[in-house]
Amino acid sequence: MRAPRATSTLRRLLSTAAVCVVAAGPAAFIPAAAAASVAPGSFTGSGFDACSAPSNAAMDAWLASPYRAVGIYFGGNNRGCTQPNLTADWVTRQQANGWHLLPLYVGPQASCTTSTKPNRIDNTQAAAQGRATADDAVTQATALGLEPQSMLIYDMEAYRTDDAACRNGVLAFISAWTARLHDRGYLSGFYSSMGSGVADQVANYNTTGYARPDYLDFARWDGVATVSDPAIPATYWSPQRRIKQYRGDHTESYGGVTINIDNDYVDVAPLPSAQFADFTGNGWSDVIARLTGNGSLVLYPGNGSYVDTGAAVIVGTGGWNAMNALLRVGDLNGDGHEDLVARQASDGVLWFYPGTGSGFGARKQIGTGWNSMRELTAIGDFDRDGHPDLLAAQTSNNALYVYPGRADATLGPRVQVGTGGWDTMSELAGVGDFDRDGYPDMIARLTSTGALCFYPGRSGGFGARRQIGTGWNSMRDLVGVGDFNRDGSLDLAAVNVSSNILYVYPGDGTMLLPRVQVATGFSGRTPLL
């Protein structure tokens, strides 16, 4: 386990090492303008962690070691060792020297922990504690210069497995910790023993409504440097989302410096981007819906596992019922925020609403006569000119057109990309480059049968469609939600007509995988954006 080791021993070793560094340690090159970056970045190889962050001199000496990842205990009310060396300058220097940092946070432990750590989870307030702890972790990480999208690992020491309330408290705490870190733009890691914490995370990997950690750091002191383990399914926390602590408390010496360490084998990489549908800019896809009762637009933040209806935020006040088409079109004006396009029902005027990340700015008119068009769809950068485009079918001839976006947040002359027959299709949804061939793709439903069809994007149009689902007349408001779970493949969301449950259908680059329930109670919420 990552229990703190004897502080006095570590200090003695490091103070001795500091004398040796001048004679034996290799000099380190430090770029003058180096800046802290995302931790740990991409790394596969050997690492270590020490109770207190070693001095700069000790870290320089250990450049002679086989290690290039180092665990740092950056916060938490159960952190056991002082950190006189751990500063923002230290972080910048070590990252510049090629060290991959593994930030560890030792907060409240399970109420039934087998450790001696004094601060415990209150099982009746576990979720609130998890959120508050995540906020503190972000504060501490920010102070050290650890940027958003860094992995922050929660150190949960071993606990008894015969106490259901305790185990449920841990799960509620870690789910809230993960969801809140995602809100704040950081990634969640989880460290524990195989028999308690890791076993419970594995058992709840696919539990509806559980925000699982993005990375798993597991302890099995068998001396084997690997991240594979028979107790962890190969498809869980894969690829490159694992760390294994394979040897505990001992000393090693490099460059004349001795440090008391644990050994880790690390196989991690940054998560894939959500690509689109991230309205708040925190790295995770969101869902926006109109409340038909009062015409408001509401943002439901996503966290990769579910849509948090309890954290819903109004991003557009009443009046949106005057619109009969609403869609997020991506960043049309190039300011870094997702924008919205809407059609006014009374006269067919098309309006552009610039997104701000928390709402929308003043609208501007970008088209007239749009009541002659149906199935307005955000198709992405279809012509690959760097600007998102709009797709729509004309009612009179049932042909399909792309309206190219322009840098001034307007639409250029339309281009026909599909001939007649589109009156047989409904629920058109742009899903980005679903098949990863470099062109945006589309999914649409054949209204007569409910079959779901995939249309691969091609230069100037679409390739031959293929069926990827049946029974889709039971669903409404199909919309692409980017890479919702950030596994590297683009996904689709839809609401069940009878139950009003919101589902995400994960993509795999070819088909849609079994759906995942991400929210309930979506009656009176339409359309989805």
XYZ file of C-alpha atoms in Angstrom:
529
model
C 0.000 0.000 0.000
C 1.015 3.624 -0.329
C 1.177 4.092 3.429
C 3.621 6.835 4.505
C 6.993 5.532 5.537
C 9.105 6.788 8.419
C 9.669 10.471 7.832
C 12.839 10.623 9.891
C 14.442 7.802 7.876
C 13.636 9.465 4.578
C 14.949 12.817 5.724
C 18.159 11.191 6.920
C 18.690 9.441 3.600
C 17.968 12.548 1.571
C 20.176 14.777 3.686
C 23.033 12.313 3.190
C 22.250 12.144 -0.516
C 22.482 15.890 -0.895
C 26.152 15.730 0.054
C 26.808 13.019 -2.522
C 25.077 14.675 -5.438
C 27.832 17.181 -6.114
C 30.406 14.462 -6.604
C 28.349 11.684 -8.155
C 25.109 13.054 -9.583
C 24.896 14.013 -13.266
C 24.141 17.650 -13.948
C 20.608 18.259 -15.217
C 19.711 20.572 -18.086
C 16.817 22.861 -17.175
C 15.228 24.878 -20.004
C 15.067 28.502 -18.907
C 11.410 29.000 -19.803
C 10.067 25.547 -18.943
C 6.427 25.453 -17.861
C 4.415 22.822 -16.028
C 2.203 20.626 -18.183
C -0.364 17.868 -17.984
C 0.657 15.064 -15.633
C 1.702 12.393 -16.243
C 1.393 12.638 -20.038
C 2.168 9.529 -22.098
C 4.499 7.037 -20.472
C 5.095 3.301 -20.352
C 7.852 2.109 -18.069
C 9.211 2.068 -14.540
C 8.394 4.525 -11.789
C 8.672 4.991 -8.050
C 7.032 6.951 -5.272
C 8.505 8.349 -2.084
C 6.684 9.680 0.945
C 8.246 13.145 0.564
C 9.174 14.557 -2.818
C 12.972 14.241 -3.145
C 15.061 17.377 -3.485
C 16.009 18.749 -6.877
C 19.542 17.465 -6.322
C 18.276 13.976 -5.509
C 16.007 13.944 -8.557
C 18.908 15.067 -10.737
C 21.020 12.220 -9.387
C 18.243 9.724 -10.063
C 18.344 10.550 -13.742
C 20.897 7.729 -13.649
C 18.126 5.338 -12.528
C 15.863 3.213 -14.761
C 12.875 5.275 -13.563
C 11.200 8.153 -15.356
C 7.907 8.375 -13.431
C 7.604 9.556 -9.834
C 4.628 9.580 -7.490
C 4.120 12.795 -5.526
C 1.810 13.186 -2.534
C 0.381 16.604 -3.286
C -2.494 16.883 -0.795
C -5.147 15.397 1.467
C -5.969 15.466 5.172
C -4.383 12.030 5.662
C -1.120 12.779 3.889
C 1.576 11.461 6.205
C 4.744 13.330 5.245
C 5.665 16.962 4.977
C 6.591 18.223 1.521
C 9.284 20.907 1.861
C 10.502 20.306 -1.694
C 7.165 20.062 -3.483
C 6.600 23.459 -5.092
C 5.459 24.725 -8.474
C 9.106 25.327 -9.390
C 9.952 21.731 -8.429
C 7.128 20.443 -10.649
C 8.274 22.569 -13.582
C 11.893 21.484 -13.179
C 11.152 17.764 -12.943
C 8.805 17.779 -15.925
C 11.403 19.680 -17.942
C 13.945 16.995 -17.031
C 11.692 14.270 -18.413
C 10.036 13.021 -15.218
C 6.392 11.966 -15.526
C 4.580 12.967 -12.345
C 1.950 10.741 -10.701
C -0.014 13.062 -8.364
C -1.415 11.233 -5.300
C -4.000 12.645 -2.903
C -4.530 11.036 0.520
C -7.912 12.240 1.752
C -10.594 10.679 3.981
C -10.375 6.912 4.177
C -13.075 4.247 4.344
C -14.962 4.193 7.623
C -13.812 0.562 7.978
C -10.218 1.150 6.879
C -7.574 -1.233 8.144
C -5.055 1.620 8.199
C -4.400 3.965 11.120
C -5.257 7.104 9.163
C -7.493 9.247 11.392
C -9.776 11.045 8.925
C -12.628 8.879 7.658
C -15.539 9.043 5.227
C -18.914 9.835 6.782
C -21.054 7.284 4.955
C -24.147 9.487 5.300
C -22.335 12.381 3.587
C -19.999 10.438 1.318
C -20.981 12.075 -1.977
C -20.748 15.598 -0.555
C -17.367 14.741 0.965
C -16.174 13.364 -2.360
C -17.092 16.558 -4.194
C -15.520 18.799 -1.563
C -12.372 16.693 -1.535
C -12.114 16.916 -5.319
C -12.393 20.701 -5.104
C -9.537 20.773 -2.601
C -7.457 18.475 -4.797
C -7.925 20.823 -7.757
C -6.890 23.780 -5.591
C -3.722 21.978 -4.490
C -2.932 20.763 -8.004
C -3.435 24.223 -9.475
C -1.068 25.727 -6.906
C 1.626 23.317 -8.117
C 1.022 24.183 -11.764
C -0.572 20.830 -12.638
C -2.756 21.736 -15.581
C -6.327 20.632 -16.360
C -6.527 17.141 -17.875
C -3.898 16.009 -15.366
C -4.629 12.746 -13.555
C -5.194 13.122 -9.801
C -4.986 9.742 -8.033
C -7.023 9.121 -4.893
C -5.153 6.958 -2.376
C -7.731 4.716 -0.674
C -5.964 2.317 1.665
C -7.284 -1.204 2.281
C -10.581 -1.609 4.105
C -12.712 -4.441 5.450
C -15.057 -6.073 2.974
C -17.654 -7.274 5.504
C -19.172 -3.814 6.075
C -21.724 -2.961 3.365
C -22.312 0.609 4.563
C -18.584 1.268 4.500
C -18.133 -0.165 1.010
C -21.105 1.798 -0.328
C -19.676 4.913 1.277
C -16.396 4.413 -0.586
C -18.235 3.961 -3.890
C -20.383 7.070 -3.362
C -17.306 9.068 -2.377
C -15.186 7.996 -5.363
C -18.020 8.435 -7.868
C -18.545 11.995 -6.607
C -14.772 12.612 -6.574
C -14.524 11.514 -10.203
C -17.566 13.465 -11.393
C -16.392 16.638 -9.666
C -12.858 16.347 -11.041
C -14.402 16.057 -14.497
C -16.468 19.176 -13.830
C -13.239 20.981 -13.005
C -11.412 19.653 -16.068
C -9.184 17.074 -14.329
C -8.989 13.295 -14.673
C -9.573 10.805 -11.883
C -7.241 8.053 -10.732
C -7.829 5.521 -7.976
C -5.260 3.611 -5.920
C -6.079 0.760 -3.552
C -5.396 -2.851 -2.641
C -6.611 -5.687 -4.823
C -8.784 -7.274 -2.140
C -10.911 -4.252 -1.238
C -10.826 -1.019 -3.233
C -9.804 -2.494 -6.578
C -12.262 -5.387 -6.279
C -15.127 -2.959 -5.631
C -14.132 -0.744 -8.568
C -13.999 -3.757 -10.885
C -17.406 -4.961 -9.666
C -18.964 -1.550 -10.363
C -17.165 -0.730 -13.605
C -20.402 -0.770 -15.634
C -22.875 0.141 -12.891
C -25.479 2.643 -14.115
C -24.937 6.067 -12.579
C -21.461 5.282 -11.265
C -18.695 7.649 -12.378
C -15.751 5.278 -12.437
C -12.188 6.584 -12.205
C -10.385 7.136 -15.490
C -7.204 5.381 -14.341
C -6.559 2.464 -11.994
C -3.469 2.265 -9.779
C -3.438 -1.126 -8.064
C -1.182 -2.696 -5.469
C 0.005 -6.271 -5.861
C 3.425 -6.771 -4.332
C 4.482 -9.783 -6.375
C 7.608 -8.223 -7.883
C 6.216 -8.474 -11.430
C 6.445 -5.264 -13.464
C 3.235 -5.429 -15.518
C -0.181 -3.781 -15.544
C -2.003 -6.992 -16.489
C -3.779 -8.860 -13.720
C -6.241 -11.774 -13.843
C -8.518 -10.003 -11.351
C -8.975 -7.022 -13.699
C -10.722 -7.729 -17.034
C -8.471 -6.861 -19.954
C -11.027 -4.431 -21.409
C -11.283 -2.424 -18.170
C -9.059 0.660 -17.872
C -7.618 -0.005 -21.280
C -5.633 0.997 -23.207
C -2.964 2.818 -21.200
C -4.987 3.601 -18.092
C -3.178 1.513 -15.473
C -0.406 1.678 -12.895
C 0.744 -1.231 -10.752
C 2.632 -0.913 -7.492
C 4.540 -4.193 -7.563
C 7.013 -3.785 -4.685
C 6.672 -1.979 -1.374
C 8.877 -0.136 1.084
C 12.636 -0.531 0.400
C 15.686 1.579 -0.443
C 17.547 2.008 -3.726
C 20.573 4.107 -4.669
C 21.496 5.868 -7.914
C 24.023 8.593 -8.580
C 25.183 8.336 -4.987
C 21.702 9.068 -3.625
C 19.634 6.617 -1.558
C 15.844 6.972 -1.327
C 13.183 4.853 0.360
C 10.644 3.978 -2.349
C 7.853 1.780 -3.653
C 8.174 0.406 -7.211
C 5.564 1.077 -9.887
C 5.055 -0.032 -13.449
C 3.225 2.645 -15.421
C 1.259 2.428 -18.666
C -0.708 5.649 -19.139
C -1.623 8.169 -21.804
C -3.924 11.201 -21.943
C -7.544 10.339 -22.666
C -8.784 10.943 -26.209
C -10.559 14.241 -26.770
C -14.354 14.457 -26.683
C -13.935 16.114 -30.135
C -17.254 17.974 -29.936
C -20.362 18.512 -27.766
C -18.207 19.923 -24.937
C -20.092 23.160 -24.324
C -18.388 24.025 -21.014
C -14.863 23.320 -22.258
C -13.954 20.949 -19.399
C -13.070 18.079 -21.730
C -16.330 16.091 -21.427
C -19.367 15.969 -23.713
C -22.520 17.670 -22.457
C -26.178 17.540 -23.452
C -28.399 20.593 -23.939
C -32.182 20.296 -24.102
C -35.116 22.674 -24.365
C -37.731 22.578 -21.615
C -40.958 22.724 -23.584
C -42.876 23.946 -20.536
C -41.130 27.326 -20.289
C -38.905 27.477 -23.365
C -35.611 27.492 -21.443
C -32.413 25.834 -22.630
C -30.770 23.650 -19.997
C -27.231 22.270 -19.958
C -26.745 18.805 -18.454
C -23.030 18.252 -17.815
C -21.623 14.881 -18.791
C -18.796 13.130 -16.980
C -18.140 10.133 -19.200
C -20.430 7.807 -17.239
C -23.718 9.693 -16.952
C -25.395 13.070 -17.470
C -25.675 14.926 -14.170
C -29.272 16.179 -14.048
C -28.659 17.365 -10.486
C -26.091 19.850 -11.788
C -28.249 21.170 -14.642
C -27.699 24.831 -15.541
C -29.981 27.159 -17.500
C -27.993 28.524 -20.451
C -30.903 30.183 -22.253
C -33.986 31.704 -20.654
C -37.560 31.538 -21.978
C -38.444 32.207 -25.591
C -36.860 29.189 -27.241
C -40.295 27.682 -27.913
C -40.508 30.204 -30.752
C -37.870 28.134 -32.535
C -38.733 24.950 -34.441
C -35.153 23.827 -35.068
C -32.247 24.025 -32.617
C -28.768 22.605 -33.062
C -25.241 22.981 -31.791
C -23.060 23.547 -34.843
C -19.620 23.552 -33.245
C -17.392 26.613 -33.068
C -18.711 28.546 -36.055
C -17.147 31.903 -35.160
C -13.770 30.477 -34.139
C -13.670 31.834 -30.585
C -13.178 28.469 -28.878
C -16.793 27.943 -27.767
C -19.586 25.847 -29.231
C -22.318 27.855 -30.917
C -26.006 27.367 -31.631
C -28.140 27.850 -34.733
C -31.931 28.118 -34.497
C -34.800 28.595 -36.939
C -37.692 30.872 -36.023
C -40.972 29.047 -36.612
C -43.028 32.105 -37.588
C -40.964 33.276 -40.559
C -38.174 30.743 -41.209
C -35.377 33.158 -40.273
C -32.147 31.405 -39.284
C -30.278 32.823 -36.296
C -26.737 32.353 -35.038
C -26.154 32.413 -31.253
C -22.471 32.581 -30.210
C -21.685 30.308 -27.277
C -19.771 31.621 -24.279
C -19.238 28.387 -22.347
C -21.966 29.338 -19.881
C -24.659 30.751 -22.167
C -25.094 32.585 -25.453
C -24.254 36.047 -26.709
C -26.293 38.383 -28.885
C -27.767 36.630 -31.894
C -27.362 37.595 -35.533
C -29.425 36.646 -38.573
C -27.671 34.324 -41.024
C -30.495 33.210 -43.321
C -34.104 33.545 -44.470
C -36.630 31.170 -46.016
C -35.528 28.188 -43.953
C -39.051 26.868 -43.401
C -38.581 25.216 -46.793
C -35.950 22.953 -45.235
C -36.267 20.037 -42.818
C -33.931 17.939 -40.669
C -31.457 20.734 -39.964
C -28.351 18.875 -38.806
C -24.919 19.805 -37.463
C -22.659 17.764 -39.742
C -19.243 19.049 -38.643
C -16.565 20.265 -41.046
C -17.949 18.400 -44.041
C -15.886 20.213 -46.676
C -12.792 20.122 -44.429
C -12.024 23.830 -44.720
C -11.692 24.389 -40.969
C -15.262 25.591 -40.336
C -18.307 23.582 -39.203
C -21.130 23.187 -41.705
C -24.908 22.767 -41.664
C -26.880 20.052 -43.459
C -30.590 20.087 -44.361
C -33.118 18.412 -46.678
C -35.357 20.507 -48.936
C -39.046 19.747 -48.531
C -40.008 20.307 -52.186
C -37.511 17.962 -53.876
C -36.278 15.893 -50.895
C -32.667 16.559 -51.875
C -29.923 16.947 -49.272
C -27.693 20.023 -49.076
C -24.654 21.156 -47.120
C -24.343 24.829 -46.216
C -20.640 25.525 -45.619
C -19.734 27.561 -42.563
C -17.600 30.660 -42.971
C -15.078 32.404 -40.721
C -17.471 35.321 -40.142
C -20.096 32.955 -38.671
C -22.246 32.943 -41.799
C -23.201 30.214 -44.261
C -21.912 30.051 -47.827
C -23.800 28.909 -50.961
C -25.228 25.452 -50.495
C -23.903 22.314 -52.177
C -26.125 19.349 -53.023
C -24.819 16.147 -51.450
C -27.840 13.862 -51.852
C -30.611 13.446 -54.430
C -34.329 12.856 -53.822
C -35.648 10.302 -51.385
C -34.665 11.921 -48.126
C -38.331 12.301 -47.201
C -38.153 8.636 -46.161
C -35.514 9.430 -43.534
C -35.841 11.163 -40.163
C -33.730 11.912 -37.088
C -30.616 12.821 -39.077
C -27.637 13.091 -36.718
C -24.094 14.216 -37.440
C -21.733 11.928 -35.537
C -18.354 13.294 -36.584
C -15.773 11.054 -38.205
C -17.369 7.892 -36.853
C -15.448 5.479 -39.091
C -12.150 7.388 -38.739
C -11.512 7.898 -42.452
C -11.116 11.673 -42.219
C -14.662 12.661 -43.264
C -17.671 13.523 -41.063
C -20.398 10.882 -41.139
C -24.139 10.807 -40.540
C -26.669 8.456 -38.972
C -30.351 8.546 -39.982
C -33.500 6.531 -39.309
C -35.648 4.952 -42.021
C -39.046 6.132 -40.828
C -41.112 3.293 -42.290
C -39.252 0.489 -40.502
C -37.214 2.137 -37.743
C -33.981 0.805 -39.240
C -30.913 2.868 -38.370
C -28.580 3.621 -41.261
C -24.995 4.827 -41.361
C -23.936 7.186 -44.161
C -20.145 7.467 -44.516
C -18.969 10.927 -45.484
C -17.027 11.262 -48.711
C -15.592 14.144 -50.698
C -18.654 15.961 -52.037
C -21.282 13.643 -50.551
C -21.970 10.330 -48.836
C -21.038 6.767 -49.641
C -23.419 3.821 -49.750
C -25.418 3.499 -46.570
C -25.430 0.412 -44.385
C -27.817 -0.654 -41.664
C -26.468 -0.545 -38.102
C -29.635 -0.983 -36.032
C -33.327 -1.880 -35.893
C -36.292 -0.761 -33.792
C -35.275 2.876 -33.656
C -38.827 4.232 -33.989
C -38.927 3.779 -30.213
C -36.301 6.526 -29.861
C -36.379 10.291 -30.363
C -33.948 13.201 -30.510
C -30.974 11.339 -31.946
C -27.859 13.478 -31.615
C -24.113 13.000 -31.878
C -22.438 13.606 -28.514
C -18.793 13.356 -29.504
C -16.662 10.824 -27.664
C -18.854 10.793 -24.555
C -16.808 8.220 -22.638
C -13.481 9.314 -24.182
C -12.498 5.860 -25.355
C -11.409 7.052 -28.797
C -14.693 6.354 -30.635
C -17.626 8.674 -31.326
C -21.023 8.057 -29.758
C -24.748 8.705 -30.258
C -27.398 9.782 -27.727
C -31.173 9.332 -27.885
C -34.247 9.370 -25.635
C -36.654 6.437 -25.349
C -40.142 7.613 -26.334
C -42.036 5.623 -23.697
C -39.703 5.815 -20.693
C -38.014 9.184 -21.406
C -34.707 7.629 -20.377
C -31.639 9.149 -22.009
C -29.183 6.624 -23.421
C -25.748 6.861 -24.964
C -24.879 4.317 -27.637
C -21.082 3.982 -27.648
C -19.486 3.658 -31.056
C -16.567 1.426 -31.946
C -15.730 2.962 -35.323
C -17.954 0.506 -37.170
C -21.151 -0.150 -35.202
C -23.014 1.015 -32.113
C -22.386 -1.015 -28.963
C -25.033 -1.845 -26.317
C -26.576 1.303 -24.938
C -25.806 2.820 -21.540
C -28.420 4.637 -19.461
C -27.069 8.082 -18.602
C -30.136 9.936 -17.259
C -33.842 9.592 -16.497
C -36.773 12.009 -16.548
C -36.325 13.541 -20.000
C -40.043 14.047 -20.547
C -40.705 17.562 -21.855
C -37.069 17.972 -22.843
C -36.785 18.243 -26.607
C -34.889 18.597 -28.817
C -31.515 17.414 -27.604
C -28.577 19.468 -28.778
